[in-house]
Amino acid sequence: MNHAPTARAAMTVALIGNPNTGKSSLFGALVGVRQRVGNYPGVTVERRSGQMEFAGRKIEVIDLPGLYSLAPRSRDEMVAVDVLLGRQDGVRPVDLIVCVLDAANLGRNLYLVSQVLELGLPTVVALNMMDLAESRGVQIDCDRLAERLGVPVVATQAVRHVGIAELKAAMHRAADQKARKYPSPLPAVFRQEIDRLAAWFLKPSNGSPGRVVARPLLERLVLDASGYLERGIFAAEGPALAEELAALRRRLEQSGCAVPGVETKSRYAWTEQVLSGAVHEPDDYLPTWTDRLDRVLTHRVWGTVIFAALMIGLFQAVFSGAVPFMDLIEAGCAWLGAQIEAHMAGGALRSLLASGLVGGVGGVLVFLPQILILFFFIGILEDCGYMARAAYLMDRFMSRVGLSGKSFIPMLAAFACAIPGIMAARVIENDRDRLTTILVAPLMTCSARLPVFALLIAAFIPDEPVLGVFDLRGLTLFGLYGLGILTAVVVALLLKRTLLRGETPPFVIELPSYKWPSARTVLHRVLERGWLFVRCAGTIILAVSIVVWAALYYPHDAASVDRQPHLSHLKAALDRMDPAGEDYAALAAELERERLGEFQRQSWLGRAGRAVEPVFKPLGWDWRIACAVIASFPAREIVVATLGVVFDLGENADAKSEAGAKQFRDKLRQATWNGSGRRLFTVPTALSIMVFFALCAQCAATLAVIRRETNSLRWPAFTFAYMTTLAYLGALVAYQAGTWIAARIG
Amino acid sequence: MVVRLSLIIELKNVCMVHAVIPLNCLLCGQAAFVNRISGPPDHVQRLEELGLRGGVRIEMFRPGSPCIIRMAGNKVCIRSDGLLEVLVQPAETLSPR
């Protein structure tokens, strides 16, 4: 074969670069559709990798998170450093690094290149977005730049697939060459101290033999004031290393090379040397159309108005645009459930499949259209560059709560579903801000709360106009959304002043140039998020659906149920009737429904509901409501189905069809306290249930995601505890105050 | 009286072109050179890695907190807390808004 691999048949390439350099587009141009997205084991940093082939060589390309520096401060930087040093689990040692640079902003981009070159791995530089640089009047002499850097430099325009073949060829050639030894730009004093530290590691101590530590690693160890490497890689050295490092840094400070300032100073001096004569930048930048757009979009008044209009449009699209698709999924699930009921013999297995599996998983899948639409819009806003402006506009408000503009996107996503919201919090570098955002995101009114609100508002809140323009039902819904937001603000403020108090790093984000969103990037993101949601929520919901189903099904003691007096009366009446008569079928159906209701009442869940009735009585709830609420702890949307079941509508109570919904509402209105004529559901009761649902952490999937994202059991437990307590207190106040007011009004 | 007078003179000096002033004193469209950044070393380094460092020419695009500045053709949004201070030296001429 002509293209026989010369050295290695397979290799691993890492793509690294500043954010907004078009790195992801370049990654897409290199690997095409053959990409995989996952997580690095143990950390919540997205791992993006893909396969490509060139000249008979299989190449795995890893797209590292966008970063400005290899100083390991944020999670992303830690992972990038670990991957490049070959110590990240599940990633093969890197054979070649491709540095993606924004050609229009080389001064800053070369800072990272300087750090990368010191790692001593074969490197190729891709000068991306050359067209943009040229339009701004930046002139680059690629050959001279390559000569100065000592590595191949390829000009690319990833979005238009320009220069990709040249880049691949350069990667292929560079991989077989030995990397040139690169002199460190750090001052001589610093280099001598590194020699000393290398010697310190070589010395055997405490019975353990000395070891050779790579120079780049030693440099990073000295420069890294956050102590990440010290705690991570060099934990075994213990306090002896800490003492050695402290003494070393003191000596550096005395000789005018204080850490970490010495790094930026030396590297930027090197950068200027490299650029002089190779790159010509204009003295003054002319206003671009991005500037013209920004004059409006970041304007205090107009910017805010456009932002509000965009958000309203987004919500409109999420909530009304998704309806036909949601109906379709619901109909599909109902059909599947009916097929199972029709074609299987009665019993536990049929019930498990129809109610547990199809009902439970379908209940989650129904939110998929909303999530896809939400991520479609977020994807467009992100890809065109608007999201950074939204973060700027929202920062004014968020900083008052103790957060930053970066918490805005997660909060926005949480209105559709807390799970993507919590996952989106990964973009927040500051750990305390990120944790606060994760802990309050479930308070945003997610779409799973809507069916509960819709049912109860339609049944109990009168359809009356308020002040001529608003209507009471709409205001109630608005109030419930407001309650969630207000509670989140208060909780965030409290958290940032107590548990998560600490120094806030400065809020800095780059506002990239606007560009047309790429359909491929947006669709890819939508599908990726959708799949993540289905997989993550689906598996957990599946498990809890089975548990709830079992708790509502077992012990299923038919003998005990049939002994109930009202059932035996019905049975006797039925036996006396003519099986061919008109009323027979209706009565038989009623008996079946009553029997089913009795099974539910005698189930473990039903018994639990009765046992805890005293706890919920102050909220105006009887055992049936308590039972439905308990059943909905794994997933709040279950409550509508459970209410249907415990209020004897039977398993097939169809709350969706108009007639079914009316029947459901009437049933709820007619319900009375056990053994009395007193109405169970009053306006205060309905309010107390809705307030409870607005504030409670009734979603096992959310808690599981918090557990995964925070890597601890403590935070999901905390979220559950604080939200449940708030929900109980809120419902108590709503009921008691509501009853008191109702009594005064009469 | 004397103290007040000297305070006014000092304030005038601060606002004079060429004097070193905090970043958030820059007016919309005003260009300046970064003089120095003071604050916790880690935070200072963060800003420097982003390209905001001594000697760099910037232009105020949107004053306030957070503010938006233009820097080598790019825009960066910054809100610094009380600990971090970016000091700048206004350029002689105001660039067109």
Tab-separated table of C-alpha atoms in Angstrom, chain B:
chain	number	residue	atom	x	y	z
B	1	MET	CA	-11.032	75.566	53.804
B	2	VAL	CA	-7.468	74.804	52.767
B	3	VAL	CA	-8.161	71.091	52.970
B	4	ARG	CA	-11.248	71.467	50.795
B	5	LEU	CA	-9.359	73.510	48.227
B	6	SER	CA	-6.564	70.971	48.021
B	7	LEU	CA	-9.162	68.223	47.644
B	8	ILE	CA	-10.705	70.024	44.689
B	9	ILE	CA	-7.291	70.476	43.108
B	10	GLU	CA	-6.560	66.803	43.638
B	11	LEU	CA	-9.858	65.783	42.100
B	12	LYS	CA	-9.102	67.966	39.117
B	13	ASN	CA	-5.762	66.239	38.763
B	14	VAL	CA	-7.390	62.831	38.871
B	15	CYS	CA	-9.743	63.744	36.072
B	16	MET	CA	-7.017	65.295	33.963
B	17	VAL	CA	-5.968	63.476	30.842
B	18	HIS	CA	-2.801	61.386	31.418
B	19	ALA	CA	-3.584	60.853	35.078
B	20	VAL	CA	-4.074	57.290	36.210
B	21	ILE	CA	-7.725	56.617	36.980
B	22	PRO	CA	-9.808	53.531	37.782
B	23	LEU	CA	-11.273	51.752	34.782
B	24	ASN	CA	-14.862	52.558	35.763
B	25	CYS	CA	-14.120	56.303	35.536
B	26	LEU	CA	-13.666	56.021	31.773
B	27	LEU	CA	-16.423	57.569	29.702
B	28	CYS	CA	-18.204	55.829	26.868
B	29	GLY	CA	-15.936	55.758	23.826
B	30	GLN	CA	-12.885	56.945	25.760
B	31	ALA	CA	-9.647	55.121	24.967
B	32	ALA	CA	-6.968	54.396	27.533
B	33	PHE	CA	-3.910	52.289	28.252
B	34	VAL	CA	-3.946	49.842	31.141
B	35	ASN	CA	-1.521	51.112	33.750
B	36	ARG	CA	-1.666	48.328	36.286
B	37	ILE	CA	-4.053	45.887	37.880
B	38	SER	CA	-3.969	45.446	41.630
B	39	GLY	CA	-5.695	42.835	43.725
B	40	PRO	CA	-5.347	39.168	44.708
B	41	PRO	CA	-2.564	37.683	42.505
B	42	ASP	CA	-4.799	34.877	41.280
B	43	HIS	CA	-7.499	37.249	40.050
B	44	VAL	CA	-4.961	39.588	38.491
B	45	GLN	CA	-3.451	36.664	36.609
B	46	ARG	CA	-6.898	35.663	35.381
B	47	LEU	CA	-7.423	39.078	33.807
B	48	GLU	CA	-3.921	39.048	32.343
B	49	GLU	CA	-4.536	35.666	30.740
B	50	LEU	CA	-7.614	37.172	29.109
B	51	GLY	CA	-5.390	39.836	27.601
B	52	LEU	CA	-6.100	42.696	30.016
B	53	ARG	CA	-2.601	43.651	31.157
B	54	GLY	CA	-0.328	46.637	31.560
B	55	GLY	CA	0.300	48.613	28.361
B	56	VAL	CA	-2.709	47.256	26.446
B	57	ARG	CA	-4.889	49.836	24.730
B	58	ILE	CA	-8.573	49.597	25.588
B	59	GLU	CA	-11.706	51.554	24.817
B	60	MET	CA	-14.764	51.895	27.015
B	61	PHE	CA	-17.755	50.594	25.103
B	62	ARG	CA	-20.409	50.461	27.817
B	63	PRO	CA	-19.569	52.041	31.196
B	64	GLY	CA	-21.134	50.863	34.437
B	65	SER	CA	-20.979	47.700	36.483
B	66	PRO	CA	-20.471	45.369	34.710
B	67	CYS	CA	-18.796	47.374	31.959
B	68	ILE	CA	-17.888	46.362	28.413
B	69	ILE	CA	-14.504	47.311	27.030
B	70	ARG	CA	-13.000	46.876	23.590
B	71	MET	CA	-9.570	45.382	23.525
B	72	ALA	CA	-7.659	44.580	20.306
B	73	GLY	CA	-10.919	44.433	18.388
B	74	ASN	CA	-12.573	42.097	20.885
B	75	LYS	CA	-15.067	42.948	23.553
B	76	VAL	CA	-14.862	41.833	27.157
B	77	CYS	CA	-17.438	42.306	29.897
B	78	ILE	CA	-15.971	42.879	33.371
B	79	ARG	CA	-17.385	43.351	36.846
B	80	SER	CA	-14.714	43.570	39.475
B	81	ASP	CA	-15.452	43.457	43.164
B	82	GLY	CA	-13.863	45.853	45.605
B	83	LEU	CA	-10.707	43.760	45.857
B	84	LEU	CA	-9.613	44.080	42.256
B	85	GLU	CA	-8.817	47.388	40.654
B	86	VAL	CA	-7.844	48.098	37.064
B	87	LEU	CA	-6.048	51.418	36.721
B	88	VAL	CA	-5.867	53.040	33.320
B	89	GLN	CA	-4.257	56.073	31.725
B	90	PRO	CA	-6.593	57.807	29.283
B	91	ALA	CA	-5.247	58.306	25.784
B	92	GLU	CA	-4.998	61.913	24.651
B	93	THR	CA	-7.764	61.907	22.123
B	94	LEU	CA	-11.220	60.532	22.466
B	95	SER	CA	-11.946	58.061	19.735
B	96	PRO	CA	-15.226	58.524	17.825
B	97	ARG	CA	-18.231	56.966	19.548
